[in-house]
mmCIF file of C-alpha atoms in Angstrom:
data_model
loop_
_atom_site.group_PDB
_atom_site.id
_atom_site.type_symbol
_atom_site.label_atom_id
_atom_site.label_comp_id
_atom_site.label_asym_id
_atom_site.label_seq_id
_atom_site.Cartn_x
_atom_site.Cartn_y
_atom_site.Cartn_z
ATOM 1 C CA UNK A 1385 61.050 -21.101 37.815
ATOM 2 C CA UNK A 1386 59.683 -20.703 41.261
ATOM 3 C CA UNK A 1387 61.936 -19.305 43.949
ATOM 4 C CA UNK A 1388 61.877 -20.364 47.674
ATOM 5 C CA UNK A 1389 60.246 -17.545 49.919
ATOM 6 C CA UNK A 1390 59.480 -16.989 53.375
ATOM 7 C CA UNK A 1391 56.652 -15.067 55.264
ATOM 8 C CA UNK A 1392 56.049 -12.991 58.446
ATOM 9 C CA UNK A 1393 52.462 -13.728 59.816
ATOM 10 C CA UNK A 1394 49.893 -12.102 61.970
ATOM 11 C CA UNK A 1395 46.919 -9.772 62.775
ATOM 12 C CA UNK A 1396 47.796 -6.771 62.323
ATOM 13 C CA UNK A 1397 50.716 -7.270 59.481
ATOM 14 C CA UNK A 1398 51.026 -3.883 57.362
ATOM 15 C CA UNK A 1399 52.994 -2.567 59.582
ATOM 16 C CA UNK A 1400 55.646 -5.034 59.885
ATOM 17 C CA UNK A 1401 59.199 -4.385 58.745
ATOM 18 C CA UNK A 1402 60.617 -7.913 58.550
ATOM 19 C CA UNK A 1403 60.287 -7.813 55.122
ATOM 20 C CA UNK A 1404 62.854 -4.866 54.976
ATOM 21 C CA UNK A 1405 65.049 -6.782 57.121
ATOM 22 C CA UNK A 1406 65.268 -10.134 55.704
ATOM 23 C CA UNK A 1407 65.103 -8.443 51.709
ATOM 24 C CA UNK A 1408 68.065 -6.581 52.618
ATOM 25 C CA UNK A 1409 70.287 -9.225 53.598
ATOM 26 C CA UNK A 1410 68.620 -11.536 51.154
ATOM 27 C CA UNK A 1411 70.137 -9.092 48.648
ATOM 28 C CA UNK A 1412 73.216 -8.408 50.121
ATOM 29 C CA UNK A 1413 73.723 -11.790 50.100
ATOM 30 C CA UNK A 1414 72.459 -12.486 46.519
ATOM 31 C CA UNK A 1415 70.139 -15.047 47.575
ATOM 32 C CA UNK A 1416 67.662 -16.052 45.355
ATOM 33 C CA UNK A 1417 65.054 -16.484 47.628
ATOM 34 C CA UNK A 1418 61.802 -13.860 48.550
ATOM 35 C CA UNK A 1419 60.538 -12.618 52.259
ATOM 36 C CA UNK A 1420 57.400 -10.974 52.871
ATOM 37 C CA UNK A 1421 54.493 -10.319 54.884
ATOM 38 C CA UNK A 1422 51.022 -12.405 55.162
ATOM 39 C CA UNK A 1423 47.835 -11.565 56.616
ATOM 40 C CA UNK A 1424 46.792 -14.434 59.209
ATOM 41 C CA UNK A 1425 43.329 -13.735 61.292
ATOM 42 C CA UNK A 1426 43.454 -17.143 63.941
ATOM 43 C CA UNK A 1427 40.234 -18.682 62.376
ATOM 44 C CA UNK A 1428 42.450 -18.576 59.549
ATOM 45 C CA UNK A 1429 45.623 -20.048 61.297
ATOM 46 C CA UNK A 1430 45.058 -23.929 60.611
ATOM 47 C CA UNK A 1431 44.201 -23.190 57.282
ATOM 48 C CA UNK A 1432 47.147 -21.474 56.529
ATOM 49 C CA UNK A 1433 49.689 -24.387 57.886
ATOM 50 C CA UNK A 1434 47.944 -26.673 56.006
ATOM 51 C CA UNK A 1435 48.150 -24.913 52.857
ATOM 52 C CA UNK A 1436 52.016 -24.382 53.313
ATOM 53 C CA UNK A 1437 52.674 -27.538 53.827
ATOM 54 C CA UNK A 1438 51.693 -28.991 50.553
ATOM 55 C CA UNK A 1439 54.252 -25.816 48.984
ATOM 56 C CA UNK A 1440 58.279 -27.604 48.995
ATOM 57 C CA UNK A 1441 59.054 -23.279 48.401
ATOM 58 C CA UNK A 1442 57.604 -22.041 51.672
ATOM 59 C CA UNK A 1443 60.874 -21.877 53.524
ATOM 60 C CA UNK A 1444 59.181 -20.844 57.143
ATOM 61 C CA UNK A 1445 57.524 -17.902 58.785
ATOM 62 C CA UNK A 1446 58.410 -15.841 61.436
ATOM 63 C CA UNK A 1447 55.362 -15.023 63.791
ATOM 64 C CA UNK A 1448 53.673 -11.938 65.599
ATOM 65 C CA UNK A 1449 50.945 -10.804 67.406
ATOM 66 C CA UNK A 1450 48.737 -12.443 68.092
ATOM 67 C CA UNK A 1451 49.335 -16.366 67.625
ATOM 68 C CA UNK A 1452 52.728 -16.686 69.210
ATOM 69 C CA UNK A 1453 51.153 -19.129 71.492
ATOM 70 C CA UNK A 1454 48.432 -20.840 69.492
ATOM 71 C CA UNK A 1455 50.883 -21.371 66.476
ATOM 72 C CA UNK A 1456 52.476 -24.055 69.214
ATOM 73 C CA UNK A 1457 49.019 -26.255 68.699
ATOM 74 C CA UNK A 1458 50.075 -26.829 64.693
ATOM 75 C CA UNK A 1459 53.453 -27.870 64.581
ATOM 76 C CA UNK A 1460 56.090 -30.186 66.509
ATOM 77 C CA UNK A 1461 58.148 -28.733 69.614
ATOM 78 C CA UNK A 1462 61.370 -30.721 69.425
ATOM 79 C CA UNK A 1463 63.464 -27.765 71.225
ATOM 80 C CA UNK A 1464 60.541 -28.239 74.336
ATOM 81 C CA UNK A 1465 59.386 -24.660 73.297
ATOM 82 C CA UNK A 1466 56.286 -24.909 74.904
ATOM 83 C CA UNK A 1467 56.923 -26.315 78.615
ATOM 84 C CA UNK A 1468 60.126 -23.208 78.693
ATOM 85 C CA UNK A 1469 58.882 -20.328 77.302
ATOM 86 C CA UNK A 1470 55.630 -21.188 75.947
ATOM 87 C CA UNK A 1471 55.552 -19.193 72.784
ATOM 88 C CA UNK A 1472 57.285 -19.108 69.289
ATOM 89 C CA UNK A 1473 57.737 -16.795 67.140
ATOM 90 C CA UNK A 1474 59.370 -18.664 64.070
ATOM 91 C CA UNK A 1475 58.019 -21.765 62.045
ATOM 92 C CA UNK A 1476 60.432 -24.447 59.682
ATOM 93 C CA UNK A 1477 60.608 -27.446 58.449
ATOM 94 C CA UNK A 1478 63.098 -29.749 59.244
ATOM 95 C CA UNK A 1479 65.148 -32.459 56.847
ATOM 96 C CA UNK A 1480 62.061 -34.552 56.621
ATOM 97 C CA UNK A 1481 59.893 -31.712 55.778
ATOM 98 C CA UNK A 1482 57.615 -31.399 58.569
ATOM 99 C CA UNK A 1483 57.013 -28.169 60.693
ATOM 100 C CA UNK A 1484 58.447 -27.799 63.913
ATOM 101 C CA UNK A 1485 58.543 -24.387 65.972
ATOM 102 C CA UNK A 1486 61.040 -21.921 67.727
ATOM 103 C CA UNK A 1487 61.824 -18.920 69.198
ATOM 104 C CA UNK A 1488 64.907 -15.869 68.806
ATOM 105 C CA UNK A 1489 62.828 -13.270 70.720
ATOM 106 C CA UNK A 1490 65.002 -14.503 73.534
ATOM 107 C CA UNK A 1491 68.045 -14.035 72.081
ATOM 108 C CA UNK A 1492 67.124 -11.056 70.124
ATOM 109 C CA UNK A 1493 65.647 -9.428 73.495
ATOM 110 C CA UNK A 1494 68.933 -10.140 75.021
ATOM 111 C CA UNK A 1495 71.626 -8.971 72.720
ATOM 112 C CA UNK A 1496 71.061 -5.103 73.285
ATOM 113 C CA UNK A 1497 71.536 -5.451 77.011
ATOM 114 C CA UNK A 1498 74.182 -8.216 77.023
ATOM 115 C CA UNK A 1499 76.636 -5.506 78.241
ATOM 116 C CA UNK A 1500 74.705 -4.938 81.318
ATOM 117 C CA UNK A 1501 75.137 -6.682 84.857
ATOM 118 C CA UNK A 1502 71.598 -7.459 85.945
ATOM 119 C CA UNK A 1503 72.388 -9.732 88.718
ATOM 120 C CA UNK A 1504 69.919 -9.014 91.413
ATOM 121 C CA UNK A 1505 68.912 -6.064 89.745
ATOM 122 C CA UNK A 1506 64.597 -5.332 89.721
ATOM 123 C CA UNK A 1507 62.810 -5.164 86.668
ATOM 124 C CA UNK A 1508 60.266 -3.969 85.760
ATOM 125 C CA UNK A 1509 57.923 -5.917 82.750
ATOM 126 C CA UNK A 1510 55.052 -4.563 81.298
ATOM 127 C CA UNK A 1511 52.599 -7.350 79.496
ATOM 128 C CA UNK A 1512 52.618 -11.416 79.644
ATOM 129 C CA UNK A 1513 51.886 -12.272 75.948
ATOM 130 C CA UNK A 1514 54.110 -13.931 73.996
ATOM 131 C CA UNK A 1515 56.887 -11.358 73.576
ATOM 132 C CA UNK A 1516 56.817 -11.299 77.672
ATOM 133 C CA UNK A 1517 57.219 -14.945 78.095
ATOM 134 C CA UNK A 1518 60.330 -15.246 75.697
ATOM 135 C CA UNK A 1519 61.570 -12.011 77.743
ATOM 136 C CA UNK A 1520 60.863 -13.302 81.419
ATOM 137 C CA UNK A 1521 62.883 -16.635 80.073
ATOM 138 C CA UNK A 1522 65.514 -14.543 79.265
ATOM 139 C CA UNK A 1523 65.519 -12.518 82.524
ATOM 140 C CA UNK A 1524 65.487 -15.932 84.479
ATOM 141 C CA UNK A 1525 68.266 -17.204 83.044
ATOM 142 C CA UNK A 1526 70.258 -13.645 84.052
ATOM 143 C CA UNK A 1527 69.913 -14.014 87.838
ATOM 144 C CA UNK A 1528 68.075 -10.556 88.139
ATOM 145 C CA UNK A 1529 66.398 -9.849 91.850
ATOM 146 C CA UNK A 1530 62.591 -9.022 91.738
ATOM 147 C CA UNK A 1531 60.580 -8.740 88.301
ATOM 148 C CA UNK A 1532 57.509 -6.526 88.958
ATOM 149 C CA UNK A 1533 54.683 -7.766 85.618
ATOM 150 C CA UNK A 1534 52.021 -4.960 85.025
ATOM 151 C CA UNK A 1535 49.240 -6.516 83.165
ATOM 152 C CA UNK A 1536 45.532 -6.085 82.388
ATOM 153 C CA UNK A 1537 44.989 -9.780 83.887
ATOM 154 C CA UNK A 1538 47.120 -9.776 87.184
ATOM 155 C CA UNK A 1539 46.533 -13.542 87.339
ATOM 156 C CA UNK A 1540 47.979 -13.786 84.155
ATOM 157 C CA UNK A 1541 51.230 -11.865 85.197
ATOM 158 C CA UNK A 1542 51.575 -13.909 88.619
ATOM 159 C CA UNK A 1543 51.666 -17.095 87.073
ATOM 160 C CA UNK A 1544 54.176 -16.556 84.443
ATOM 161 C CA UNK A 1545 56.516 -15.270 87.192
ATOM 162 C CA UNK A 1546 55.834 -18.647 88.622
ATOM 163 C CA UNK A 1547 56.117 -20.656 85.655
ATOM 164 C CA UNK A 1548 59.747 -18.903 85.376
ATOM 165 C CA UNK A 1549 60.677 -19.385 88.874
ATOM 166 C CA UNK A 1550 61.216 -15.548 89.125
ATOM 167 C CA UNK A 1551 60.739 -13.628 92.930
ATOM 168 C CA UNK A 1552 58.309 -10.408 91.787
ATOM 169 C CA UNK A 1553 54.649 -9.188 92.168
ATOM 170 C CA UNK A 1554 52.249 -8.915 89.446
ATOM 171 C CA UNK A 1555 49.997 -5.761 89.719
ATOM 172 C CA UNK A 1556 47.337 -4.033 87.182
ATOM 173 C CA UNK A 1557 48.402 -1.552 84.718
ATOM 174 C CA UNK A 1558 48.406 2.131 85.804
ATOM 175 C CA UNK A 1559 50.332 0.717 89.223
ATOM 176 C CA UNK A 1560 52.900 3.128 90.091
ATOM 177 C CA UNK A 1561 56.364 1.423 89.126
ATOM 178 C CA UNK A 1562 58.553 0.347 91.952
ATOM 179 C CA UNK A 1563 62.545 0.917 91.420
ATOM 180 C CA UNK A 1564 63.784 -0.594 88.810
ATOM 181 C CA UNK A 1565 67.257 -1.138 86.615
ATOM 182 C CA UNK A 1566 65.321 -2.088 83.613
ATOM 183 C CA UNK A 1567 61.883 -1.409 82.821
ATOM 184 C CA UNK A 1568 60.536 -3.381 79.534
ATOM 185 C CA UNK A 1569 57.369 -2.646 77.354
ATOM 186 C CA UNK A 1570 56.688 -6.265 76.328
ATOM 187 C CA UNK A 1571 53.023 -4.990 75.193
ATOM 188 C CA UNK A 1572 51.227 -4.008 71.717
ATOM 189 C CA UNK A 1573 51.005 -0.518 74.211
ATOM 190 C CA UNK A 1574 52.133 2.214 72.482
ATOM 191 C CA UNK A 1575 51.845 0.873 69.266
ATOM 192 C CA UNK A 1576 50.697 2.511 66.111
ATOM 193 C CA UNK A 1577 46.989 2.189 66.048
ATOM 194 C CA UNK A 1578 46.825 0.377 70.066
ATOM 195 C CA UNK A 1579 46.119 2.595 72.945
ATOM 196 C CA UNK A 1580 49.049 4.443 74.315
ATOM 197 C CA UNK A 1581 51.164 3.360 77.233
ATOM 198 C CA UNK A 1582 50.342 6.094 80.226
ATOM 199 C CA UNK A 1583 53.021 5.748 82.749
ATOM 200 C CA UNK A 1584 54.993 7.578 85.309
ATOM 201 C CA UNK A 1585 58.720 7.034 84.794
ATOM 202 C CA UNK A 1586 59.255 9.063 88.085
ATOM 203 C CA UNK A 1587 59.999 6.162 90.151
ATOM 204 C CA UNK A 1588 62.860 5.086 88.306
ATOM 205 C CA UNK A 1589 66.704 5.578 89.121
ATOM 206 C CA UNK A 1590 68.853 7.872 86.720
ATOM 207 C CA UNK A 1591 71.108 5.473 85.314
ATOM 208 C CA UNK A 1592 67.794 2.876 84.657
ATOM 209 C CA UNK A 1593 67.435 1.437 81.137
ATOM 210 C CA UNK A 1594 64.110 1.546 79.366
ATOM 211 C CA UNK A 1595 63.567 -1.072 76.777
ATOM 212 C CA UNK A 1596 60.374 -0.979 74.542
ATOM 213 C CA UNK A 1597 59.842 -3.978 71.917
ATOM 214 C CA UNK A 1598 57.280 -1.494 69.521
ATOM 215 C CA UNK A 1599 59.145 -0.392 66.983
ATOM 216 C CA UNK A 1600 56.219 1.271 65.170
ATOM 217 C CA UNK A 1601 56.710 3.791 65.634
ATOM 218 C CA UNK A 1602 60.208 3.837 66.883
ATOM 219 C CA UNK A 1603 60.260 6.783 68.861
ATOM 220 C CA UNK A 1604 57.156 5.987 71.313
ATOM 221 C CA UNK A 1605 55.671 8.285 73.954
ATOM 222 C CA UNK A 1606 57.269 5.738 76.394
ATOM 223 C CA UNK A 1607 60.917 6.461 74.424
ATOM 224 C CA UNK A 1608 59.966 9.588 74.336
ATOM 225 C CA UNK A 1609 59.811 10.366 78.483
ATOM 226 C CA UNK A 1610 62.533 8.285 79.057
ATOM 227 C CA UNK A 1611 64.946 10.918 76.764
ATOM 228 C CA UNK A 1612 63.245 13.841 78.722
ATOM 229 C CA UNK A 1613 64.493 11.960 81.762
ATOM 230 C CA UNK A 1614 68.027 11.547 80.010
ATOM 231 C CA UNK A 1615 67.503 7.698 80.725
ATOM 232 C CA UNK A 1616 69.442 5.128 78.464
ATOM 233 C CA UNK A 1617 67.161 3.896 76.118
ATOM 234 C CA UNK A 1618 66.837 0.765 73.600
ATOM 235 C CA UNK A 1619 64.490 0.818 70.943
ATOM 236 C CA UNK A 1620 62.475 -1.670 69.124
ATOM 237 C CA UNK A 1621 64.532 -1.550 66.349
ATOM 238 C CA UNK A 1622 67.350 -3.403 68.418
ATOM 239 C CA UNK A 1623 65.234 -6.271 69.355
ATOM 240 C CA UNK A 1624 63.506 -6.797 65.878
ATOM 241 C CA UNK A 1625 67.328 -6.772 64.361
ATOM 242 C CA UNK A 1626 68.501 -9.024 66.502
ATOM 243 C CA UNK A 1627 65.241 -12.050 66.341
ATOM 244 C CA UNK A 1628 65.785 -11.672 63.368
ATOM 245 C CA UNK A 1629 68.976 -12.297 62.395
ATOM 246 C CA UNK A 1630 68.819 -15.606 64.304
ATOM 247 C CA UNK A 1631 65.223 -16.261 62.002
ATOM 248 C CA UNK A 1632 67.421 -15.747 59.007
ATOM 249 C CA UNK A 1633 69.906 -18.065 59.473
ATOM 250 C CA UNK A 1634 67.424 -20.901 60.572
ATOM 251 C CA UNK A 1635 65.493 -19.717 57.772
ATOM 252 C CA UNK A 1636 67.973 -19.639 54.732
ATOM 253 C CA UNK A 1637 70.754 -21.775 56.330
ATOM 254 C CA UNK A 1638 73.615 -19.041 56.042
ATOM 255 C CA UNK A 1639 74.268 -15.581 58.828
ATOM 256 C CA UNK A 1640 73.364 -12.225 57.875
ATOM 257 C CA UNK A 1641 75.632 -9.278 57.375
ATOM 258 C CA UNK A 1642 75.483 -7.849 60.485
ATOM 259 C CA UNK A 1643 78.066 -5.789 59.891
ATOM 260 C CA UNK A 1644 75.573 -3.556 57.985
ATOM 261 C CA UNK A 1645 73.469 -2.926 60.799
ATOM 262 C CA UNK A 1646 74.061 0.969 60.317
ATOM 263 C CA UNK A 1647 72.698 0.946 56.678
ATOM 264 C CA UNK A 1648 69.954 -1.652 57.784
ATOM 265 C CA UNK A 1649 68.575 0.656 60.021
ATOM 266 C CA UNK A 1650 68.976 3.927 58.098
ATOM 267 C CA UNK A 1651 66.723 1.890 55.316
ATOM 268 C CA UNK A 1652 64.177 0.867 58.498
ATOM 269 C CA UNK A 1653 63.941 4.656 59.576
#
């Protein structure tokens, strides 16, 4: 008997821990059903959506770097993904089978911070791939004052502010940061096996929040300067938790135990 399963894609994959995530709550919840992670080069993207379609077990896939964007071009947008935040990061089928895209980075990048009050407040964003565009959506949606995007391609960063309708400057990485409530590493930066994230956390106010999406490792050199600063901190951890959670229930039609977080992310660290 064959058991319904679901995947997380992308290029690089070993290091992903949604397969902790959603086996933990798939056994918590004794759900007969199997999560793990798939190695997806883009030539190999098409091929890959074409061979899950003709499997009725292949419940979905959450997606990571790098097709967020291109995995728009191979399924339907019913939600308008793509002319709001222009990147998904989680592929199902609806009641007729066929393949339609979504996105929780939004929702999981907010839920950490929902306790702050960033009205009119600067940020600070670092990157403007696909975890940066669900993030900026989120940001425009909070009424915060100026975003500042550092990014290799400055174009790039200028015209996602636009496409958000957000008041900010884009400038190259290595810029010194302007003041900022919240600072966010939206970027591979940092990450195990990327270059590291160089950056001068001088500028920012003592009661700032840093916020960096890599959660491997968890404690990165950007983490690490913001505790030597005694800056709040939230960890990539919190964001992966909470996309997540929202993937599982689209995913396997039923919420997770979030009350379990504590033991969830003992079992991640």
């Amino acid at each position: 008997m064959t058991r319904r399963y679901a995947e997380v894609i992308g290029d690089p994959i070993a290091h992903s821990k949604s397969p902790i995530i959603h086996g933990f709550w798939l056994a918590s919840l004794t759900i007969e059903a199997d999560y793990r992670a798939f190695h997806v080069t883009a030539p190999a993207l098409p091929g890959y959506f074409a061979d899950r379609m003709a499997d009725p077990d292949w419940c979905g896939c959450n997606i990571t770097i790098p097709h967020k964007i291109t995995a728009l071009d191979h399924v339907a947008d019913p939600g308008g993904v793509r002319a709001s935040i222009g990147a998904i990061n989680l592929v199902t089928r609806d009641e007729h089978g066929a393949f339609f895209g979504t996105n929780t980075d939004a929702g999981g990048f907010y839920a950490p911070i929902s306790g702050m009050d960033l009205t009119n407040a600067p940020v600070v964003v670092i990157g403007a791939g696909g975890a940066a565009r669900a993030i900026l959506f989120a940001l425009s949606r909070l009424g915060v004052g100026r975003v500042t995007v550092l990014n290799r391609n400055v174009l790039k960063a200028a015209a996602l502010l636009a496409s958000f309708g957000l008041k900010g400057d884009a400038l190259p990485l290595g810029a010194p940061l302007p003041p900022a409530a919240l600072l966010v590493n939206a970027s591979a930066l940092g990450m195990k096996g990327q270059p590291p994230l160089a950056i001068d956390l001088g500028p920012l106010p003592d009661d700032a929040v840093v916020y960096d999406i890599v959660y491997a490792p968890l404690e990165t050199p950007l983490l690490a300067a913001a505790r030597a600063r005694d800056l709040d901190i939230v960890d990539g951890l919190d964001m992966l938790i909470g996309q997540a959670a929202l993937a599982f229930e689209i995913l396997f039609g039923v919420a997770p135990p979030r009350d379990r977080d504590d033991e969830l992310r003992a079992l991640l660290l």
